[in-house]
Every structure is written in structure tokens, then in C-alpha cells.
């Protein structure tokens, strides 16, 4: 059995990008953790569950790498950066181009996207491909993967039954509820795979935001 701890990055610092020439995608990739976010990540990875990690993967976004560094230091490991673990790409030049109902439409229609952005299905497919690549290289190991909220919930739709209850998405795996609504910082899903890369169990392990 191979275990992946799939983790959302920690809390980011809000900055004013009015004076930068970076496009929105680059601004997104360069977001750093706030001081509170550093504390959340440090506390999260202090758990004994992360004492025996064999390898670590992170998206190429700074906030994900900055979150993963705490478990890397704890286990004296390098972080493997994998671009396909990155957040959903909006594909727009300014936030004014984003429709007000964009998030809801993209959750309900897996093929919906705008401009040069990614659809739910496209994000899920690249995330799944990244997970399969990681599994194939690390059979029988304990693995940490740090990614992003939307990318993670789109990936989980690959294996979970989804229902809308009181305007929230409820994710169920084998009849067990694992997640409702919005991901908190450093929220973690323990994914267990058999030797054929079939997912056999999901547990929501941590929800550290206090």
C-alpha cells in the first residue's frame, strides 16, 4: 500500500499588485505565506504522523513550496517540484474579466472555462496524471503532496460521489463523508492506494485553522 497525504497550502499574505507588470498567473504563482500562515504550517507538520515521510512533492507555486518546507526539514528531504500540481489557471488578464458566477458554473459544468483558462476536467486530469506519476515512482512509500484548494477538490471528484446539501458540496467516498464545502489552510486528505494504483481509502486527517 502507498499513502499520500494530499495537503492544501497554508495561509497567504495579501499584497497590492497595482504596480507590478506581472500578469495574473505570475502574481498567483508568486504569492507567499503570511506570518500566520508560517505558524499554521509549522504547527501542522509538527504532528507525529509526519515523522516517517519518504518523499515530498509540491506544486511550483511559492506558497505551496513554502508550506512543504516544514515537512522537508523535519525529514531531511528535498522537495520535488511538479508543475502539474499547480492551482487552476484562470487564463485572464484582469479580475474584471471573471464573471460573478464563474465558481458556481465551473463546479456544475466540468467543461466550463473562460478565455485561456482551465476547465474543471482539465485540472482534474492533470492532477490525476501527476498523482499516478508519483505513485509509479514511489510504491509502498509515505508521501506528502502539497497543492491548492480548487485543484484538490477537482481531483477528489475523480473518486468521490458529490451531492449538494444546503448549498454546500458534500464529498463521499464508499458511503463516508470526507469533506463539506471549502478547504481550510493545510487541510489534509490521507489517500491509500493499492499496488495497482487503485484508491482504497480516503480520510480527512487534519483541519488546523485555530
mmCIF file of C-alpha atoms in Angstrom:
data_model
loop_
_atom_site.group_PDB
_atom_site.id
_atom_site.type_symbol
_atom_site.label_atom_id
_atom_site.label_comp_id
_atom_site.label_asym_id
_atom_site.label_seq_id
_atom_site.Cartn_x
_atom_site.Cartn_y
_atom_site.Cartn_z
ATOM 1 C CA UNK A 1 0.000 0.000 0.000
ATOM 2 C CA UNK A 2 1.124 3.539 -0.817
ATOM 3 C CA UNK A 3 -0.039 6.509 1.240
ATOM 4 C CA UNK A 4 -0.310 10.083 0.010
ATOM 5 C CA UNK A 5 -1.035 12.971 2.346
ATOM 6 C CA UNK A 6 -2.658 15.491 -0.003
ATOM 7 C CA UNK A 7 -2.447 18.918 1.617
ATOM 8 C CA UNK A 8 -3.665 22.383 0.772
ATOM 9 C CA UNK A 9 -1.034 25.106 1.204
ATOM 10 C CA UNK A 10 -1.108 27.420 4.232
ATOM 11 C CA UNK A 11 -2.429 30.991 4.536
ATOM 12 C CA UNK A 12 -1.030 33.617 2.159
ATOM 13 C CA UNK A 13 -0.104 37.271 2.580
ATOM 14 C CA UNK A 14 -2.289 39.866 0.870
ATOM 15 C CA UNK A 15 -0.282 42.339 -1.214
ATOM 16 C CA UNK A 16 -1.022 45.218 -3.586
ATOM 17 C CA UNK A 17 -0.132 44.243 -7.156
ATOM 18 C CA UNK A 18 -1.217 47.519 -8.780
ATOM 19 C CA UNK A 19 2.365 48.483 -9.549
ATOM 20 C CA UNK A 20 3.709 45.208 -10.885
ATOM 21 C CA UNK A 21 3.964 44.257 -14.568
ATOM 22 C CA UNK A 22 3.434 40.590 -13.743
ATOM 23 C CA UNK A 23 0.362 39.021 -15.314
ATOM 24 C CA UNK A 24 -2.306 37.490 -13.055
ATOM 25 C CA UNK A 25 -0.918 33.984 -13.408
ATOM 26 C CA UNK A 26 2.554 35.048 -12.317
ATOM 27 C CA UNK A 27 1.115 37.096 -9.447
ATOM 28 C CA UNK A 28 -0.743 33.984 -8.319
ATOM 29 C CA UNK A 29 2.349 31.786 -8.520
ATOM 30 C CA UNK A 30 4.436 34.294 -6.523
ATOM 31 C CA UNK A 31 2.080 34.610 -3.519
ATOM 32 C CA UNK A 32 3.946 33.995 -0.259
ATOM 33 C CA UNK A 33 2.792 32.777 3.136
ATOM 34 C CA UNK A 34 1.800 35.292 5.799
ATOM 35 C CA UNK A 35 3.374 35.054 9.246
ATOM 36 C CA UNK A 36 0.178 33.397 10.421
ATOM 37 C CA UNK A 37 0.460 31.008 7.500
ATOM 38 C CA UNK A 38 4.002 30.094 8.502
ATOM 39 C CA UNK A 39 2.757 29.327 12.025
ATOM 40 C CA UNK A 40 -0.138 27.213 10.713
ATOM 41 C CA UNK A 41 2.204 25.156 8.514
ATOM 42 C CA UNK A 42 4.775 24.717 11.273
ATOM 43 C CA UNK A 43 2.088 23.557 13.710
ATOM 44 C CA UNK A 44 0.519 21.243 11.158
ATOM 45 C CA UNK A 45 3.730 19.400 10.322
ATOM 46 C CA UNK A 46 4.682 19.045 13.985
ATOM 47 C CA UNK A 47 2.280 16.086 14.114
ATOM 48 C CA UNK A 48 3.887 12.677 14.635
ATOM 49 C CA UNK A 49 2.127 11.453 11.504
ATOM 50 C CA UNK A 50 4.827 13.238 9.500
ATOM 51 C CA UNK A 51 7.778 11.601 11.286
ATOM 52 C CA UNK A 52 8.273 8.911 8.635
ATOM 53 C CA UNK A 53 7.753 10.568 5.272
ATOM 54 C CA UNK A 54 9.716 9.092 2.371
ATOM 55 C CA UNK A 55 9.291 11.828 -0.238
ATOM 56 C CA UNK A 56 7.674 15.215 -0.768
ATOM 57 C CA UNK A 57 6.079 16.791 -3.820
ATOM 58 C CA UNK A 58 4.832 20.341 -4.258
ATOM 59 C CA UNK A 59 3.373 22.493 -6.990
ATOM 60 C CA UNK A 60 5.675 25.169 -8.382
ATOM 61 C CA UNK A 61 3.750 27.946 -6.596
ATOM 62 C CA UNK A 62 5.760 29.681 -3.876
ATOM 63 C CA UNK A 63 3.039 29.285 -1.234
ATOM 64 C CA UNK A 64 2.969 25.514 -1.746
ATOM 65 C CA UNK A 65 6.755 25.115 -1.592
ATOM 66 C CA UNK A 66 6.866 27.375 1.470
ATOM 67 C CA UNK A 67 4.302 25.129 3.172
ATOM 68 C CA UNK A 68 6.141 21.936 2.246
ATOM 69 C CA UNK A 69 9.472 23.166 3.601
ATOM 70 C CA UNK A 70 8.445 22.328 7.179
ATOM 71 C CA UNK A 71 7.943 18.635 6.499
ATOM 72 C CA UNK A 72 11.051 18.637 4.281
ATOM 73 C CA UNK A 73 13.190 19.987 7.112
ATOM 74 C CA UNK A 74 11.632 17.578 9.593
ATOM 75 C CA UNK A 75 12.508 14.560 7.442
ATOM 76 C CA UNK A 76 15.728 15.913 5.884
ATOM 77 C CA UNK A 77 14.270 15.576 2.387
ATOM 78 C CA UNK A 78 14.304 17.613 -0.794
ATOM 79 C CA UNK A 79 11.038 18.936 -2.211
ATOM 80 C CA UNK A 80 10.201 17.614 -5.665
ATOM 81 C CA UNK A 81 8.515 20.409 -7.619
ATOM 82 C CA UNK A 82 5.860 19.225 -10.054
ATOM 83 C CA UNK A 83 4.109 21.867 -12.153
ATOM 84 C CA UNK A 84 1.024 19.733 -12.747
ATOM 85 C CA UNK A 85 0.149 20.035 -9.044
ATOM 86 C CA UNK A 86 -0.490 23.769 -9.527
ATOM 87 C CA UNK A 87 -3.724 25.655 -8.983
ATOM 88 C CA UNK A 88 -6.423 26.054 -11.620
ATOM 89 C CA UNK A 89 -5.427 28.648 -14.233
ATOM 90 C CA UNK A 90 -7.987 31.386 -14.842
ATOM 91 C CA UNK A 91 -6.419 32.418 -18.157
ATOM 92 C CA UNK A 92 -7.449 36.080 -17.895
ATOM 93 C CA UNK A 93 -5.543 39.360 -17.784
ATOM 94 C CA UNK A 94 -7.568 41.128 -15.082
ATOM 95 C CA UNK A 95 -10.056 40.132 -12.391
ATOM 96 C CA UNK A 96 -12.696 42.273 -14.109
ATOM 97 C CA UNK A 97 -12.848 39.587 -16.828
ATOM 98 C CA UNK A 98 -14.038 36.968 -14.323
ATOM 99 C CA UNK A 99 -17.857 36.510 -14.342
ATOM 100 C CA UNK A 100 -19.600 36.752 -10.974
ATOM 101 C CA UNK A 101 -20.981 33.232 -11.333
ATOM 102 C CA UNK A 102 -17.695 31.696 -12.536
ATOM 103 C CA UNK A 103 -17.046 29.489 -9.497
ATOM 104 C CA UNK A 104 -20.556 28.014 -9.432
ATOM 105 C CA UNK A 105 -20.598 27.392 -13.192
ATOM 106 C CA UNK A 106 -17.247 25.642 -13.084
ATOM 107 C CA UNK A 107 -18.327 23.394 -10.212
ATOM 108 C CA UNK A 108 -21.507 22.370 -12.038
ATOM 109 C CA UNK A 109 -20.063 22.043 -15.560
ATOM 110 C CA UNK A 110 -16.752 20.170 -15.798
ATOM 111 C CA UNK A 111 -16.051 21.614 -19.262
ATOM 112 C CA UNK A 112 -16.771 25.265 -18.433
ATOM 113 C CA UNK A 113 -13.872 27.704 -18.688
ATOM 114 C CA UNK A 114 -13.181 31.236 -19.854
ATOM 115 C CA UNK A 115 -10.524 32.763 -22.100
ATOM 116 C CA UNK A 116 -7.320 30.695 -21.948
ATOM 117 C CA UNK A 117 -8.085 29.191 -18.559
ATOM 118 C CA UNK A 118 -8.611 25.601 -17.469
ATOM 119 C CA UNK A 119 -11.834 23.691 -17.054
ATOM 120 C CA UNK A 120 -12.593 21.510 -14.055
ATOM 121 C CA UNK A 121 -11.979 18.420 -16.204
ATOM 122 C CA UNK A 122 -8.613 19.671 -17.444
ATOM 123 C CA UNK A 123 -7.435 20.401 -13.908
ATOM 124 C CA UNK A 124 -8.628 17.014 -12.653
ATOM 125 C CA UNK A 125 -6.917 15.161 -15.498
ATOM 126 C CA UNK A 126 -3.515 16.793 -14.979
ATOM 127 C CA UNK A 127 -3.759 16.386 -11.207
ATOM 128 C CA UNK A 128 -4.615 12.709 -11.590
ATOM 129 C CA UNK A 129 -1.743 12.223 -14.038
ATOM 130 C CA UNK A 130 0.613 13.835 -11.514
ATOM 131 C CA UNK A 131 -0.634 11.549 -8.726
ATOM 132 C CA UNK A 132 -0.202 8.457 -10.924
ATOM 133 C CA UNK A 133 3.331 9.568 -11.804
ATOM 134 C CA UNK A 134 4.124 9.988 -8.110
ATOM 135 C CA UNK A 135 2.631 6.588 -7.257
ATOM 136 C CA UNK A 136 4.555 4.805 -10.002
ATOM 137 C CA UNK A 137 7.837 6.193 -8.719
ATOM 138 C CA UNK A 138 7.179 5.565 -5.015
ATOM 139 C CA UNK A 139 5.455 2.227 -4.461
ATOM 140 C CA UNK A 140 4.869 1.380 -0.808
ATOM 141 C CA UNK A 141 6.037 4.763 0.494
ATOM 142 C CA UNK A 142 4.562 7.549 2.644
ATOM 143 C CA UNK A 143 4.316 10.663 0.501
ATOM 144 C CA UNK A 144 3.415 14.295 1.148
ATOM 145 C CA UNK A 145 1.870 16.257 -1.735
ATOM 146 C CA UNK A 146 1.218 19.982 -1.267
ATOM 147 C CA UNK A 147 -1.188 21.547 -3.737
ATOM 148 C CA UNK A 148 -4.105 24.005 -3.865
ATOM 149 C CA UNK A 149 -7.726 24.183 -2.798
ATOM 150 C CA UNK A 150 -9.521 24.180 -6.134
ATOM 151 C CA UNK A 151 -7.098 21.726 -7.728
ATOM 152 C CA UNK A 152 -7.612 19.325 -4.801
ATOM 153 C CA UNK A 153 -11.417 19.443 -4.799
ATOM 154 C CA UNK A 154 -11.471 18.937 -8.577
ATOM 155 C CA UNK A 155 -9.168 15.919 -8.185
ATOM 156 C CA UNK A 156 -11.300 14.386 -5.426
ATOM 157 C CA UNK A 157 -14.263 14.364 -7.805
ATOM 158 C CA UNK A 158 -12.401 11.602 -9.641
ATOM 159 C CA UNK A 159 -13.134 9.201 -6.767
ATOM 160 C CA UNK A 160 -15.951 10.724 -4.716
ATOM 161 C CA UNK A 161 -19.714 10.943 -5.015
ATOM 162 C CA UNK A 162 -20.769 14.588 -4.918
ATOM 163 C CA UNK A 163 -24.040 15.962 -3.567
ATOM 164 C CA UNK A 164 -25.328 19.496 -2.979
ATOM 165 C CA UNK A 165 -26.738 19.813 0.538
ATOM 166 C CA UNK A 166 -27.781 23.242 1.853
ATOM 167 C CA UNK A 167 -25.791 24.955 -0.920
ATOM 168 C CA UNK A 168 -22.595 23.065 0.002
ATOM 169 C CA UNK A 169 -20.812 20.304 -1.863
ATOM 170 C CA UNK A 170 -20.629 17.086 0.134
ATOM 171 C CA UNK A 171 -17.896 14.654 -0.909
ATOM 172 C CA UNK A 172 -18.473 10.973 -0.074
ATOM 173 C CA UNK A 173 -16.140 8.007 -0.582
ATOM 174 C CA UNK A 174 -17.547 4.492 -0.138
ATOM 175 C CA UNK A 175 -20.528 5.966 1.681
ATOM 176 C CA UNK A 176 -18.365 8.000 4.098
ATOM 177 C CA UNK A 177 -18.469 11.790 4.140
ATOM 178 C CA UNK A 178 -14.967 13.238 3.884
ATOM 179 C CA UNK A 179 -15.491 16.897 3.099
ATOM 180 C CA UNK A 180 -18.163 19.622 3.006
ATOM 181 C CA UNK A 181 -17.605 22.905 1.239
ATOM 182 C CA UNK A 182 -14.454 24.993 1.492
ATOM 183 C CA UNK A 183 -10.944 23.701 2.248
ATOM 184 C CA UNK A 184 -9.153 25.235 5.212
ATOM 185 C CA UNK A 185 -5.452 26.018 5.227
ATOM 186 C CA UNK A 186 -3.333 22.858 5.494
ATOM 187 C CA UNK A 187 -6.440 20.686 5.362
ATOM 188 C CA UNK A 188 -5.214 17.175 4.624
ATOM 189 C CA UNK A 189 -6.574 14.084 2.929
ATOM 190 C CA UNK A 190 -4.912 10.740 3.567
ATOM 191 C CA UNK A 191 -5.184 8.709 0.360
ATOM 192 C CA UNK A 192 -4.337 4.997 0.439
ATOM 193 C CA UNK A 193 -3.656 3.158 -2.844
ATOM 194 C CA UNK A 194 -3.126 -0.498 -3.614
ATOM 195 C CA UNK A 195 -0.257 -1.751 -5.791
ATOM 196 C CA UNK A 196 -2.331 -1.194 -8.928
ATOM 197 C CA UNK A 197 -2.846 2.493 -8.054
ATOM 198 C CA UNK A 198 -6.482 1.957 -7.098
ATOM 199 C CA UNK A 199 -7.676 4.270 -4.328
ATOM 200 C CA UNK A 200 -8.935 2.110 -1.467
ATOM 201 C CA UNK A 201 -9.485 4.675 1.295
ATOM 202 C CA UNK A 202 -9.712 8.425 1.958
ATOM 203 C CA UNK A 203 -9.587 10.085 5.354
ATOM 204 C CA UNK A 204 -9.789 13.770 6.165
ATOM 205 C CA UNK A 205 -6.979 13.892 8.720
ATOM 206 C CA UNK A 206 -6.468 17.497 9.725
ATOM 207 C CA UNK A 207 -8.311 20.797 9.836
ATOM 208 C CA UNK A 208 -5.922 23.192 11.612
ATOM 209 C CA UNK A 209 -7.021 26.798 11.436
ATOM 210 C CA UNK A 210 -7.391 27.886 15.077
#
